[in-house]
Amino acid sequence: MTSLFIGVVSHEGSRFSVSQGPGGLAQQLVAPLAQLGVEAHAQVNTADLHDSATLPVTDRMTQDSLTAQLHLEREWARFLQRSTGPRWWAGHSLRWLRRAEQALRSPGPRMTERLLNIELSHLDLLRAGLAVGSDWVLILEDDAAALDLPDCAAGLAGLMAAGPRQPQYVNVSQSFTNAELGIEHLLAPVRGVEWAGSIPRSVLAADRPVTNTVCAILYRGDFVSRLVSAMDALPMEPVVPIDWKLNLALMDLFTAGELQAGDCWVVEPAPIDQLSMRTLR
């Protein structure tokens, strides 16, 4: 029987607190997955794991964090070999203008503390999945939801049965479209693999690692160990969002030859929606 650890990143007072209980996606997936031969266990993180005594947050740390995110945005675009035409540069330049504003009016330490707690929660859940020896690890943020639960469960079960080598991880959240991410040129259908759910979806393999936020990513269990090691090797400062921290680790693993073409899959459209992204649009 395939085993799956489902970790949920949340916090006290979250407006998506439903995700922490039986009405949340993680708990709702357990029963239908069991019927499909997948033994799933869910764990929710709501604690703040950042120790301010060990790593005190300063205004300089916050400013460095904001600058680092913009540099990473450009580095990631180069890594993806994406087209950075006038529209991309206009958006990037606008973010630099906002950055100049933030240099004068700092958002304060709370933003950086939140980024640290989210990162530590993700890593804690990845380690928890590693500790129990699950075949697969699905990390969800608390704004993850599925409109069609049977379709989602069947599709996830199918992905986990795809083969012994690939994929190493699968993006299963519909946060941005592939066009918005600028990754369409890297994707091609996976031969011999179809989405096992009832809703038509494409299963695509990427020439190099790509991500679509960290709202919902399915990781092969033995890949989690390498991923956690790669993330642990990265410095805590400057503090960047977990999405960018993951991107940094994936770039390092790809450069080192530990990730190859086809190791990353993308489901389009994805079965899991990121609710906070819907409210922002």
XYZ file of N, CA and C in Angstrom:
843
model
N 0.848 -1.197 0.000
C 0.000 0.000 0.000
C 0.880 1.243 0.000
N 0.613 2.158 -0.881
C 1.376 3.411 -0.949
C 1.054 4.268 0.269
N 2.089 4.892 0.852
C 1.868 5.752 2.005
C 2.092 7.209 1.615
N 1.258 8.086 2.174
C 1.319 9.519 1.885
C 1.212 10.315 3.178
N 2.162 11.199 3.395
C 2.101 12.144 4.512
C 1.603 13.472 3.961
N 0.522 14.008 4.555
C -0.022 15.297 4.129
C 0.238 16.312 5.237
N 1.027 17.324 4.948
C 1.327 18.364 5.916
C 0.620 19.655 5.548
N 0.057 20.318 6.536
C -0.667 21.573 6.312
C 0.025 22.702 7.063
N 0.441 23.720 6.328
C 1.059 24.913 6.917
C -0.041 25.925 7.219
N -0.230 26.225 8.501
C -1.251 27.186 8.900
C -0.744 27.988 10.093
N -1.608 28.757 10.726
C -1.224 29.529 11.907
C -2.465 29.892 12.689
N -2.265 30.211 13.936
C -3.383 30.613 14.792
C -4.023 31.891 14.223
N -5.330 31.903 14.157
C -6.024 33.085 13.662
C -6.121 33.164 12.161
N -5.723 32.116 11.437
C -5.801 32.124 9.977
C -7.248 32.238 9.514
N -7.488 33.009 8.460
C -8.840 33.094 7.918
C -9.217 31.822 7.165
N -8.247 30.933 6.984
C -8.513 29.637 6.365
C -8.396 28.530 7.415
N -8.838 28.820 8.634
C -8.680 27.878 9.740
C -9.455 26.578 9.527
N -10.417 26.566 8.606
C -11.142 25.332 8.304
C -10.183 24.233 7.873
N -9.057 24.626 7.300
C -8.075 23.651 6.814
C -7.437 22.858 7.945
N -7.568 23.353 9.183
C -6.922 22.711 10.319
C -7.721 21.530 10.880
N -8.964 21.386 10.440
C -9.827 20.348 11.002
C -10.383 19.395 9.970
N -11.449 18.687 10.337
C -12.024 17.675 9.436
C -12.598 18.244 8.151
N -12.904 19.549 8.127
C -13.423 20.155 6.904
C -12.350 20.616 5.954
N -11.099 20.478 6.357
C -9.983 20.907 5.511
C -9.634 19.876 4.458
N -8.949 20.310 3.416
C -8.607 19.427 2.295
C -7.786 18.216 2.744
N -6.833 18.428 3.626
C -5.958 17.329 4.046
C -6.764 16.181 4.645
N -7.628 16.497 5.611
C -8.428 15.446 6.259
C -9.456 14.858 5.302
N -9.977 15.685 4.401
C -10.982 15.194 3.457
C -10.399 14.216 2.439
N -9.092 14.296 2.209
C -8.456 13.409 1.234
C -8.182 12.015 1.789
N -8.107 11.900 3.109
C -7.674 10.635 3.715
C -8.566 9.467 3.315
N -9.886 9.607 3.468
C -10.806 8.484 3.188
C -10.828 8.089 1.710
N -11.025 9.041 0.772
C -11.042 8.628 -0.640
C -9.708 8.053 -1.111
N -8.604 8.537 -0.557
C -7.308 7.967 -0.932
C -7.177 6.527 -0.429
N -7.697 6.261 0.759
C -7.646 4.899 1.303
C -8.382 3.918 0.391
N -9.498 4.371 -0.175
C -10.258 3.527 -1.090
C -9.487 3.244 -2.375
N -8.490 4.084 -2.657
C -7.672 3.931 -3.871
C -6.323 3.274 -3.578
N -6.169 2.752 -2.364
C -4.933 2.050 -2.020
C -3.813 2.940 -1.530
N -4.152 4.138 -1.043
C -3.144 5.057 -0.517
C -3.442 5.313 0.952
N -2.519 4.938 1.814
C -2.673 5.171 3.251
C -2.138 6.566 3.574
N -3.041 7.483 3.863
C -2.656 8.875 4.078
C -2.766 9.260 5.550
N -1.825 10.081 5.984
C -1.826 10.625 7.346
C -1.643 12.127 7.243
N -2.482 12.886 7.957
C -2.420 14.350 7.889
C -1.896 14.945 9.192
N -1.088 15.979 9.047
C -0.565 16.713 10.209
C -0.641 18.204 9.922
N -1.091 18.967 10.899
C -1.257 20.417 10.742
C -0.259 21.151 11.630
N 0.420 22.139 11.077
C 1.319 23.003 11.837
C 0.660 24.367 12.023
N 0.478 24.773 13.263
C -0.041 26.120 13.524
C 0.917 26.926 14.407
N 1.963 26.283 14.917
C 2.871 26.955 15.855
C 3.842 27.881 15.137
N 4.247 28.950 15.818
C 5.321 29.820 15.339
C 6.643 29.213 15.813
N 7.475 28.807 14.879
C 8.709 28.085 15.213
C 9.943 28.985 15.236
N 9.785 30.233 14.838
C 10.922 31.149 14.841
C 11.281 31.548 16.269
N 12.562 31.398 16.608
C 13.077 31.776 17.927
C 13.750 33.142 17.800
N 13.078 34.176 18.296
C 13.600 35.536 18.153
C 14.883 35.754 18.948
N 15.112 34.932 19.958
C 16.356 35.066 20.730
C 17.545 34.566 19.920
N 17.330 33.512 19.149
C 18.406 32.953 18.322
C 18.631 33.781 17.065
N 17.546 34.238 16.459
C 17.638 35.033 15.232
C 16.721 36.249 15.351
N 17.200 37.302 16.016
C 16.369 38.502 16.167
C 16.176 39.205 14.823
N 14.961 39.673 14.575
C 14.648 40.358 13.324
C 14.907 41.853 13.491
N 15.717 42.392 12.607
C 16.041 43.817 12.634
C 15.489 44.499 11.394
N 15.483 45.827 11.422
C 15.019 46.564 10.243
C 15.948 46.306 9.063
N 17.240 46.186 9.317
C 18.197 45.901 8.243
C 17.897 44.545 7.610
N 17.535 43.560 8.419
C 17.194 42.240 7.893
C 15.983 42.333 6.970
N 14.986 43.125 7.378
C 13.789 43.300 6.558
C 14.123 43.971 5.236
N 14.951 44.996 5.272
C 15.349 45.693 4.047
C 16.141 44.769 3.119
N 17.051 43.993 3.689
C 17.835 43.042 2.881
C 16.928 41.993 2.248
N 15.905 41.595 2.984
C 14.956 40.606 2.478
C 14.221 41.125 1.250
N 13.751 42.356 1.326
C 13.005 42.954 0.212
C 13.873 43.073 -1.039
N 15.128 43.442 -0.854
C 16.053 43.559 -1.996
C 16.366 42.193 -2.591
N 16.592 41.209 -1.715
C 16.945 39.865 -2.181
C 15.840 39.254 -3.029
N 14.581 39.510 -2.672
C 13.466 38.954 -3.440
C 13.478 39.441 -4.878
N 13.821 40.709 -5.082
C 13.840 41.258 -6.435
C 15.011 40.707 -7.245
N 16.156 40.530 -6.599
C 17.294 39.917 -7.301
C 16.971 38.475 -7.684
N 16.282 37.754 -6.783
C 15.921 36.368 -7.058
C 14.919 36.259 -8.194
N 14.036 37.222 -8.283
C 13.049 37.227 -9.364
C 13.758 37.224 -10.726
N 14.796 38.034 -10.833
C 15.532 38.107 -12.096
C 16.362 36.838 -12.321
N 16.958 36.317 -11.247
C 17.752 35.090 -11.361
C 16.887 33.914 -11.790
N 15.680 33.835 -11.242
C 14.758 32.752 -11.574
C 14.300 32.860 -13.029
N 14.060 34.074 -13.490
C 13.660 34.279 -14.886
C 14.767 33.799 -15.831
N 16.014 34.082 -15.468
C 17.144 33.607 -16.301
C 17.219 32.087 -16.283
N 17.020 31.511 -15.100
C 17.084 30.055 -14.968
C 16.015 29.379 -15.823
N 14.832 29.974 -15.850
C 13.728 29.410 -16.640
C 13.872 29.674 -18.130
N 14.856 30.485 -18.481
C 15.088 30.867 -19.877
C 13.820 31.471 -20.475
N 13.125 32.234 -19.633
C 11.866 32.809 -20.078
C 12.100 34.111 -20.829
N 11.152 34.441 -21.661
C 11.225 35.680 -22.414
C 10.944 36.852 -21.472
N 11.890 37.770 -21.389
C 11.717 38.950 -20.536
C 11.594 40.178 -21.444
N 10.427 40.290 -22.036
C 10.161 41.410 -22.936
C 9.784 42.664 -22.174
N 9.323 43.677 -22.903
C 8.967 44.969 -22.296
C 7.979 44.853 -21.149
N 6.999 43.950 -21.278
C 5.985 43.805 -20.227
C 6.613 43.285 -18.935
N 7.501 42.287 -19.069
C 8.162 41.742 -17.874
C 9.014 42.808 -17.209
N 9.794 43.529 -18.017
C 10.675 44.551 -17.463
C 9.881 45.689 -16.837
N 8.721 46.003 -17.403
C 7.883 47.058 -16.826
C 7.420 46.654 -15.432
N 6.981 45.413 -15.299
C 6.543 44.930 -13.997
C 7.681 44.867 -12.998
N 8.840 44.400 -13.471
C 10.004 44.294 -12.598
C 10.470 45.680 -12.148
N 10.460 46.630 -13.064
C 10.861 48.005 -12.728
C 9.902 48.633 -11.726
N 8.611 48.330 -11.890
C 7.607 48.858 -10.960
C 7.867 48.332 -9.550
N 8.254 47.063 -9.458
C 8.540 46.495 -8.143
C 9.775 47.143 -7.517
N 10.735 47.550 -8.348
C 11.898 48.272 -7.821
C 11.492 49.666 -7.327
N 10.525 50.283 -7.984
C 10.040 51.585 -7.514
C 9.351 51.436 -6.152
N 8.569 50.382 -6.006
C 7.935 50.124 -4.713
C 8.984 49.819 -3.653
N 10.047 49.157 -4.108
C 11.138 48.840 -3.171
C 11.770 50.128 -2.635
N 11.935 51.142 -3.481
C 12.488 52.424 -3.042
C 11.584 53.072 -1.995
N 10.272 52.889 -2.184
C 9.297 53.413 -1.226
C 9.456 52.715 0.125
N 9.655 51.396 0.069
C 9.794 50.613 1.295
C 11.081 50.948 2.040
N 12.076 51.425 1.308
C 13.325 51.825 1.964
C 13.096 53.042 2.857
N 12.134 53.872 2.480
C 11.807 55.060 3.263
C 10.780 54.744 4.344
N 9.827 53.838 3.991
C 8.799 53.450 4.955
C 8.846 51.932 5.134
N 9.643 51.514 6.069
C 9.853 50.079 6.270
C 8.582 49.389 6.753
N 8.296 48.197 6.215
C 7.115 47.457 6.683
C 7.276 46.922 8.101
N 8.475 47.016 8.663
C 8.692 46.571 10.027
C 9.011 45.086 10.135
N 9.287 44.609 11.349
C 9.760 43.235 11.528
C 8.694 42.158 11.348
N 7.428 42.531 11.464
C 6.372 41.513 11.436
C 6.368 40.712 10.142
N 6.588 41.383 9.018
C 6.602 40.707 7.726
C 7.711 39.649 7.683
N 8.899 40.025 8.151
C 10.035 39.100 8.122
C 9.810 37.938 9.078
N 9.259 38.215 10.244
C 8.957 37.143 11.199
C 7.967 36.147 10.607
N 6.999 36.671 9.878
C 6.007 35.787 9.243
C 6.674 34.898 8.185
N 7.565 35.484 7.388
C 8.279 34.698 6.376
C 9.094 33.583 7.022
N 9.755 33.901 8.135
C 10.557 32.895 8.841
C 9.680 31.770 9.371
N 8.533 32.118 9.957
C 7.654 31.093 10.504
C 7.075 30.190 9.424
N 6.739 30.768 8.277
C 6.215 29.956 7.171
C 7.292 29.004 6.664
N 8.514 29.512 6.499
C 9.620 28.662 6.033
C 9.873 27.523 7.010
N 9.953 27.843 8.295
C 10.244 26.822 9.303
C 9.119 25.795 9.394
N 7.887 26.228 9.191
C 6.759 25.305 9.212
C 6.827 24.324 8.042
N 7.132 24.835 6.848
C 7.289 23.964 5.678
C 8.383 22.928 5.926
N 9.527 23.385 6.410
C 10.651 22.476 6.635
C 10.323 21.454 7.720
N 9.630 21.889 8.758
C 9.249 20.984 9.835
C 8.351 19.868 9.316
N 7.412 20.214 8.452
C 6.508 19.205 7.896
C 7.229 18.275 6.923
N 8.143 18.818 6.136
C 8.930 17.961 5.246
C 9.732 16.945 6.066
N 10.315 17.403 7.169
C 11.081 16.501 8.037
C 10.164 15.477 8.701
N 8.951 15.898 9.038
C 8.000 14.963 9.651
C 7.637 13.850 8.673
N 7.425 14.218 7.411
C 7.142 13.219 6.390
C 8.308 12.270 6.188
N 9.509 12.825 6.301
C 10.733 12.034 6.172
C 10.856 11.066 7.345
N 10.537 11.555 8.546
C 10.694 10.759 9.766
C 9.795 9.529 9.779
N 8.594 9.653 9.219
C 7.674 8.502 9.220
C 7.897 7.595 8.017
N 8.809 7.990 7.127
C 9.173 7.137 5.998
C 8.105 6.991 4.938
N 7.298 8.019 4.732
C 6.238 7.940 3.725
C 6.805 7.858 2.311
N 6.088 7.145 1.452
C 6.502 7.041 0.051
C 6.406 8.402 -0.639
N 5.385 9.178 -0.243
C 5.160 10.491 -0.836
C 4.807 11.491 0.265
N 5.093 12.758 -0.011
C 4.778 13.839 0.929
C 4.054 14.942 0.167
N 2.859 15.284 0.631
C 2.092 16.380 0.035
C 2.042 17.518 1.041
N 2.642 18.664 0.684
C 2.616 19.826 1.559
C 1.592 20.820 1.013
N 0.639 21.168 1.879
C -0.410 22.114 1.519
C -0.308 23.358 2.390
N -0.548 24.527 1.814
C -0.759 25.706 2.631
C -2.254 25.780 2.935
N -2.607 26.520 3.989
C -3.983 26.406 4.483
C -5.049 27.004 3.567
N -4.618 27.702 2.511
C -5.597 28.233 1.550
C -5.813 27.294 0.369
N -5.346 26.046 0.503
C -5.528 25.049 -0.562
C -6.910 24.418 -0.474
N -7.592 24.303 -1.617
C -8.927 23.717 -1.658
C -9.130 22.999 -2.989
N -9.985 21.986 -2.979
C -10.312 21.254 -4.204
C -11.812 21.310 -4.430
N -12.210 21.749 -5.621
C -13.636 21.832 -5.935
C -14.243 20.452 -6.150
N -13.448 19.507 -6.634
C -13.935 18.148 -6.888
C -13.009 17.175 -6.153
N -13.413 16.774 -4.959
C -12.553 15.941 -4.116
C -12.262 14.564 -4.722
N -13.263 13.841 -5.247
C -12.970 12.531 -5.855
C -11.977 12.641 -7.017
N -12.130 13.676 -7.849
C -11.199 13.884 -8.959
C -9.794 14.115 -8.429
N -9.676 14.950 -7.405
C -8.367 15.273 -6.834
C -7.704 14.024 -6.257
N -8.454 13.255 -5.472
C -7.903 12.047 -4.846
C -7.466 11.031 -5.905
N -8.328 10.798 -6.907
C -7.999 9.820 -7.958
C -6.769 10.256 -8.744
N -6.689 11.562 -9.050
C -5.553 12.067 -9.799
C -4.255 11.969 -9.022
N -4.305 12.299 -7.732
C -3.097 12.197 -6.894
C -2.636 10.747 -6.783
N -3.596 9.843 -6.601
C -3.249 8.419 -6.520
C -2.593 7.950 -7.816
N -3.097 8.427 -8.938
C -2.509 8.067 -10.224
C -1.091 8.584 -10.380
N -0.850 9.802 -9.928
C 0.494 10.378 -9.998
C 1.480 9.560 -9.172
N 1.024 9.115 -7.997
C 1.920 8.358 -7.116
C 2.217 6.961 -7.646
N 1.407 6.513 -8.594
C 1.623 5.189 -9.192
C 2.313 5.284 -10.543
N 2.783 6.472 -10.896
C 3.308 6.706 -12.252
C 4.565 5.912 -12.570
N 5.454 5.723 -11.619
C 6.683 5.004 -11.912
C 7.675 5.142 -10.781
N 8.746 4.331 -10.799
C 9.709 4.320 -9.699
C 10.735 5.451 -9.734
N 10.855 6.142 -10.857
C 11.921 7.142 -10.982
C 11.406 8.579 -11.093
N 10.490 8.793 -11.983
C 9.951 10.146 -12.168
C 8.442 10.121 -11.934
N 7.910 11.215 -11.414
C 8.554 12.492 -11.127
C 9.173 12.499 -9.730
N 9.998 13.491 -9.467
C 10.511 13.717 -8.122
C 9.535 14.610 -7.340
N 8.885 15.510 -8.054
C 7.835 16.313 -7.417
C 6.863 16.808 -8.476
N 5.634 17.136 -8.019
C 4.572 17.555 -8.936
C 3.896 18.809 -8.388
N 3.777 19.820 -9.229
C 3.018 21.017 -8.879
C 1.538 20.726 -9.090
N 0.740 20.780 -8.010
C -0.672 20.435 -8.139
C -1.595 21.563 -7.666
N -1.087 22.804 -7.630
C -1.958 23.933 -7.282
C -2.160 24.838 -8.490
N -3.365 25.362 -8.621
C -3.688 26.298 -9.685
C -3.572 27.708 -9.110
N -2.347 28.173 -8.965
C -2.092 29.500 -8.413
C -1.939 30.510 -9.542
N -0.993 30.251 -10.433
C -0.802 31.023 -11.658
C -0.942 30.076 -12.841
N -1.237 30.615 -14.004
C -1.234 29.792 -15.213
C 0.206 29.608 -15.674
N 0.431 28.612 -16.499
C 1.780 28.390 -17.034
C 2.249 29.575 -17.872
N 1.299 30.232 -18.551
C 1.647 31.410 -19.344
C 2.102 32.549 -18.432
N 1.398 32.747 -17.317
C 1.785 33.800 -16.378
C 3.158 33.521 -15.780
N 3.458 32.254 -15.563
C 4.761 31.887 -15.003
C 5.869 31.936 -16.046
N 5.495 31.966 -17.312
C 6.503 31.990 -18.373
C 7.240 30.676 -18.534
N 6.525 29.551 -18.335
C 7.196 28.247 -18.386
C 6.650 27.347 -19.489
N 5.762 27.851 -20.328
C 5.146 27.006 -21.358
C 6.182 26.350 -22.267
N 7.276 27.075 -22.549
C 8.298 26.536 -23.461
C 9.075 25.374 -22.843
N 8.953 25.173 -21.538
C 9.683 24.103 -20.856
C 8.854 22.831 -20.693
N 7.575 22.879 -21.057
C 6.653 21.795 -20.737
C 6.253 20.974 -21.951
N 6.095 19.679 -21.718
C 5.605 18.768 -22.755
C 4.829 17.644 -22.072
N 3.814 17.089 -22.741
C 3.031 16.003 -22.124
C 3.910 14.812 -21.749
N 3.585 14.182 -20.624
C 4.298 12.976 -20.193
C 3.751 11.789 -20.975
N 4.615 11.087 -21.638
C 4.180 9.952 -22.453
C 3.651 8.825 -21.577
N 2.495 8.328 -21.947
C 1.932 7.177 -21.262
C 1.296 7.475 -19.918
N 1.214 8.756 -19.556
C 0.615 9.113 -18.256
C -0.537 10.077 -18.492
N -1.689 9.723 -17.952
C -2.860 10.590 -18.039
C -3.384 10.860 -16.640
N -4.043 11.972 -16.470
C -4.680 12.297 -15.204
C -5.760 11.257 -14.918
N -5.710 10.662 -13.737
C -6.610 9.546 -13.416
C -7.960 10.002 -12.882
N -8.141 11.297 -12.671
C -9.416 11.795 -12.185
C -10.445 11.929 -13.290
N -11.621 12.409 -12.911
C -12.736 12.502 -13.856
C -12.718 13.770 -14.702
N -11.947 14.759 -14.306
C -11.894 16.040 -15.020
C -10.687 16.044 -15.969
N -10.864 16.463 -17.212
C -9.729 16.489 -18.149
C -8.622 17.436 -17.670
N -7.452 16.895 -17.498
C -6.281 17.686 -17.102
C -5.064 17.126 -17.823
N -4.088 17.963 -18.073
C -2.856 17.518 -18.722
C -1.769 17.305 -17.676
N -1.007 16.232 -17.835
C 0.161 15.981 -16.983
C 1.395 16.284 -17.833
N 2.131 17.306 -17.429
C 3.243 17.819 -18.215
C 4.562 17.649 -17.471
N 5.619 17.350 -18.214
C 6.963 17.259 -17.642
C 7.752 18.488 -18.047
N 8.597 18.970 -17.139
C 9.391 20.170 -17.392
C 10.836 19.811 -17.695
N 11.437 20.583 -18.609
C 12.844 20.370 -18.959
C 13.776 20.670 -17.791
N 13.313 21.540 -16.882
C 14.078 21.878 -15.683
C 13.088 22.176 -14.561
N 13.529 22.218 -13.318
C 12.588 22.419 -12.210
C 11.819 23.726 -12.332
N 10.507 23.651 -12.138
C 9.659 24.844 -12.119
C 8.744 24.737 -10.907
N 8.193 25.858 -10.473
C 7.250 25.846 -9.361
C 6.077 26.765 -9.665
N 4.965 26.490 -8.980
C 3.775 27.333 -9.096
C 3.290 27.647 -7.684
N 4.090 28.391 -6.946
C 3.944 28.661 -5.513
C 4.069 27.349 -4.743
N 4.085 27.450 -3.428
C 4.202 26.249 -2.591
C 2.858 25.888 -1.964
N 1.769 26.350 -2.566
C 0.432 26.065 -2.021
C 0.159 24.572 -1.954
N 0.561 23.829 -2.989
C 0.318 22.385 -3.010
C 1.346 21.714 -3.910
N 2.288 21.020 -3.287
C 3.310 20.297 -4.047
C 3.406 18.880 -3.503
N 3.393 17.914 -4.412
C 3.522 16.505 -4.076
C 4.968 16.077 -4.331
N 5.649 15.611 -3.283
C 7.059 15.225 -3.381
C 7.218 13.717 -3.223
N 8.097 13.130 -4.018
C 8.464 11.738 -3.794
C 9.260 11.674 -2.480
N 8.984 10.665 -1.676
C 9.588 10.587 -0.349
C 11.102 10.631 -0.348
N 11.754 9.874 -1.240
C 13.217 9.848 -1.206
C 13.835 11.132 -1.759
N 13.040 11.949 -2.446
C 13.542 13.244 -2.902
C 13.522 14.265 -1.765
N 12.607 14.085 -0.825
C 12.484 15.051 0.275
C 13.791 15.180 1.045
N 14.472 14.067 1.248
C 15.750 14.111 1.976
C 16.753 15.020 1.283
N 16.873 14.887 -0.038
C 17.808 15.740 -0.786
C 17.364 17.192 -0.792
N 16.048 17.402 -0.876
C 15.527 18.764 -0.899
C 15.784 19.467 0.432
N 15.502 18.779 1.537
C 15.721 19.379 2.857
C 17.204 19.699 3.057
N 18.079 18.807 2.632
C 19.519 19.063 2.746
C 19.923 20.289 1.943
N 19.356 20.414 0.735
C 19.668 21.568 -0.116
C 19.162 22.861 0.504
N 17.989 22.811 1.128
C 17.433 24.005 1.754
C 18.191 24.360 3.035
N 18.615 23.333 3.778
C 19.399 23.580 4.989
C 20.749 24.207 4.662
N 21.272 23.912 3.464
C 22.578 24.452 3.064
C 22.505 25.941 2.723
N 21.296 26.441 2.508
C 21.127 27.858 2.176
C 21.136 28.695 3.452
N 21.703 29.883 3.411
C 21.727 30.737 4.610
C 20.324 31.203 4.985
N 20.102 31.428 6.272
C 18.810 31.943 6.725
C 18.608 33.390 6.301
N 19.694 34.111 6.150
C 19.619 35.511 5.726
C 20.306 35.679 4.376
N 19.790 36.556 3.504
C 18.563 37.307 3.700
C 17.330 36.407 3.692
N 16.347 36.800 4.482
C 15.108 36.042 4.586
C 14.273 36.295 3.331
N 13.865 35.219 2.666
C 13.032 35.355 1.471
C 11.822 34.439 1.622
N 10.719 34.698 0.909
C 9.550 33.817 0.982
C 9.918 32.378 0.648
N 9.207 31.432 1.252
C 9.495 30.020 1.057
C 9.461 29.629 -0.417
N 8.603 30.290 -1.204
C 8.568 30.007 -2.649
C 9.940 30.231 -3.274
N 10.578 31.353 -2.914
C 11.886 31.681 -3.469
C 12.976 30.797 -2.869
N 12.829 30.442 -1.585
C 13.807 29.551 -0.957
C 13.799 28.193 -1.656
N 12.600 27.707 -1.969
C 12.488 26.447 -2.695
C 13.115 26.577 -4.081
N 12.848 27.679 -4.765
C 13.430 27.889 -6.087
C 14.955 27.870 -6.036
N 15.517 28.507 -5.037
C 16.974 28.513 -4.874
C 17.506 27.087 -4.719
N 16.853 26.295 -3.864
C 17.287 24.919 -3.643
C 17.167 24.089 -4.919
N 16.084 24.283 -5.667
C 15.889 23.530 -6.911
C 16.936 23.905 -7.957
N 17.271 25.181 -8.038
C 18.324 25.600 -8.965
C 19.647 24.945 -8.607
N 19.956 24.899 -7.313
C 21.207 24.270 -6.868
C 21.213 22.778 -7.186
N 20.098 22.097 -6.954
C 20.016 20.661 -7.229
C 20.131 20.374 -8.727
N 19.549 21.237 -9.546
C 19.631 21.062 -10.999
C 21.059 21.288 -11.485
N 21.696 22.329 -10.978
C 23.079 22.630 -11.361
C 24.014 21.491 -10.959
N 23.731 20.873 -9.803
C 24.567 19.773 -9.312
C 24.239 18.441 -9.992
N 23.228 18.434 -10.879
C 22.857 17.213 -11.584
C 21.977 16.275 -10.773
N 21.474 16.748 -9.620
C 20.619 15.903 -8.781
C 19.151 15.966 -9.195
N 18.824 16.909 -10.049
C 17.516 16.974 -10.692
C 17.738 17.041 -12.192
N 16.933 16.314 -12.934
C 17.109 16.243 -14.378
C 15.821 16.609 -15.094
N 15.924 16.710 -16.414
C 14.724 16.956 -17.219
C 13.708 15.854 -16.948
N 12.465 16.241 -16.733
C 11.410 15.272 -16.479
C 11.187 14.931 -15.018
N 12.056 15.424 -14.129
C 11.882 15.146 -12.699
C 10.762 15.981 -12.087
N 10.431 17.078 -12.732
C 9.352 17.949 -12.264
C 8.162 17.818 -13.206
N 6.984 17.583 -12.612
C 5.752 17.528 -13.393
C 4.815 18.655 -12.972
N 3.940 19.016 -13.886
C 2.945 20.069 -13.657
C 1.597 19.550 -14.134
N 0.577 19.686 -13.318
C -0.784 19.333 -13.735
C -1.498 20.615 -14.152
N -2.063 20.599 -15.354
C -2.696 21.811 -15.903
C -4.050 21.473 -16.525
N -5.164 22.065 -16.075
C -5.242 22.896 -14.868
C -5.101 22.018 -13.631
N -4.540 22.568 -12.594
C -4.263 21.789 -11.389
C -5.548 21.509 -10.607
N -5.564 20.425 -9.824
C -6.775 20.045 -9.087
C -6.995 20.846 -7.804
N -5.951 21.535 -7.353
C -6.043 22.257 -6.074
C -5.939 23.752 -6.331
N -6.917 24.468 -5.831
C -6.982 25.912 -6.028
C -6.370 26.622 -4.826
N -5.696 27.751 -5.069
C -5.149 28.556 -3.983
C -6.108 29.725 -3.733
N -6.894 29.593 -2.671
C -7.997 30.528 -2.446
C -7.535 31.959 -2.269
N -6.393 32.165 -1.629
C -5.928 33.545 -1.418
C -5.582 34.219 -2.730
N -5.159 33.446 -3.725
C -4.854 34.015 -5.031
C -6.135 34.466 -5.738
N -7.239 33.763 -5.490
C -8.496 34.144 -6.114
C -8.966 35.493 -5.573
N -8.724 35.749 -4.276
C -9.170 37.003 -3.667
C -8.295 38.174 -4.109
N -7.062 37.857 -4.550
C -6.169 38.918 -4.982
C -6.432 39.338 -6.412
N -7.092 38.499 -7.195
C -7.284 38.772 -8.618
C -8.566 39.533 -8.884
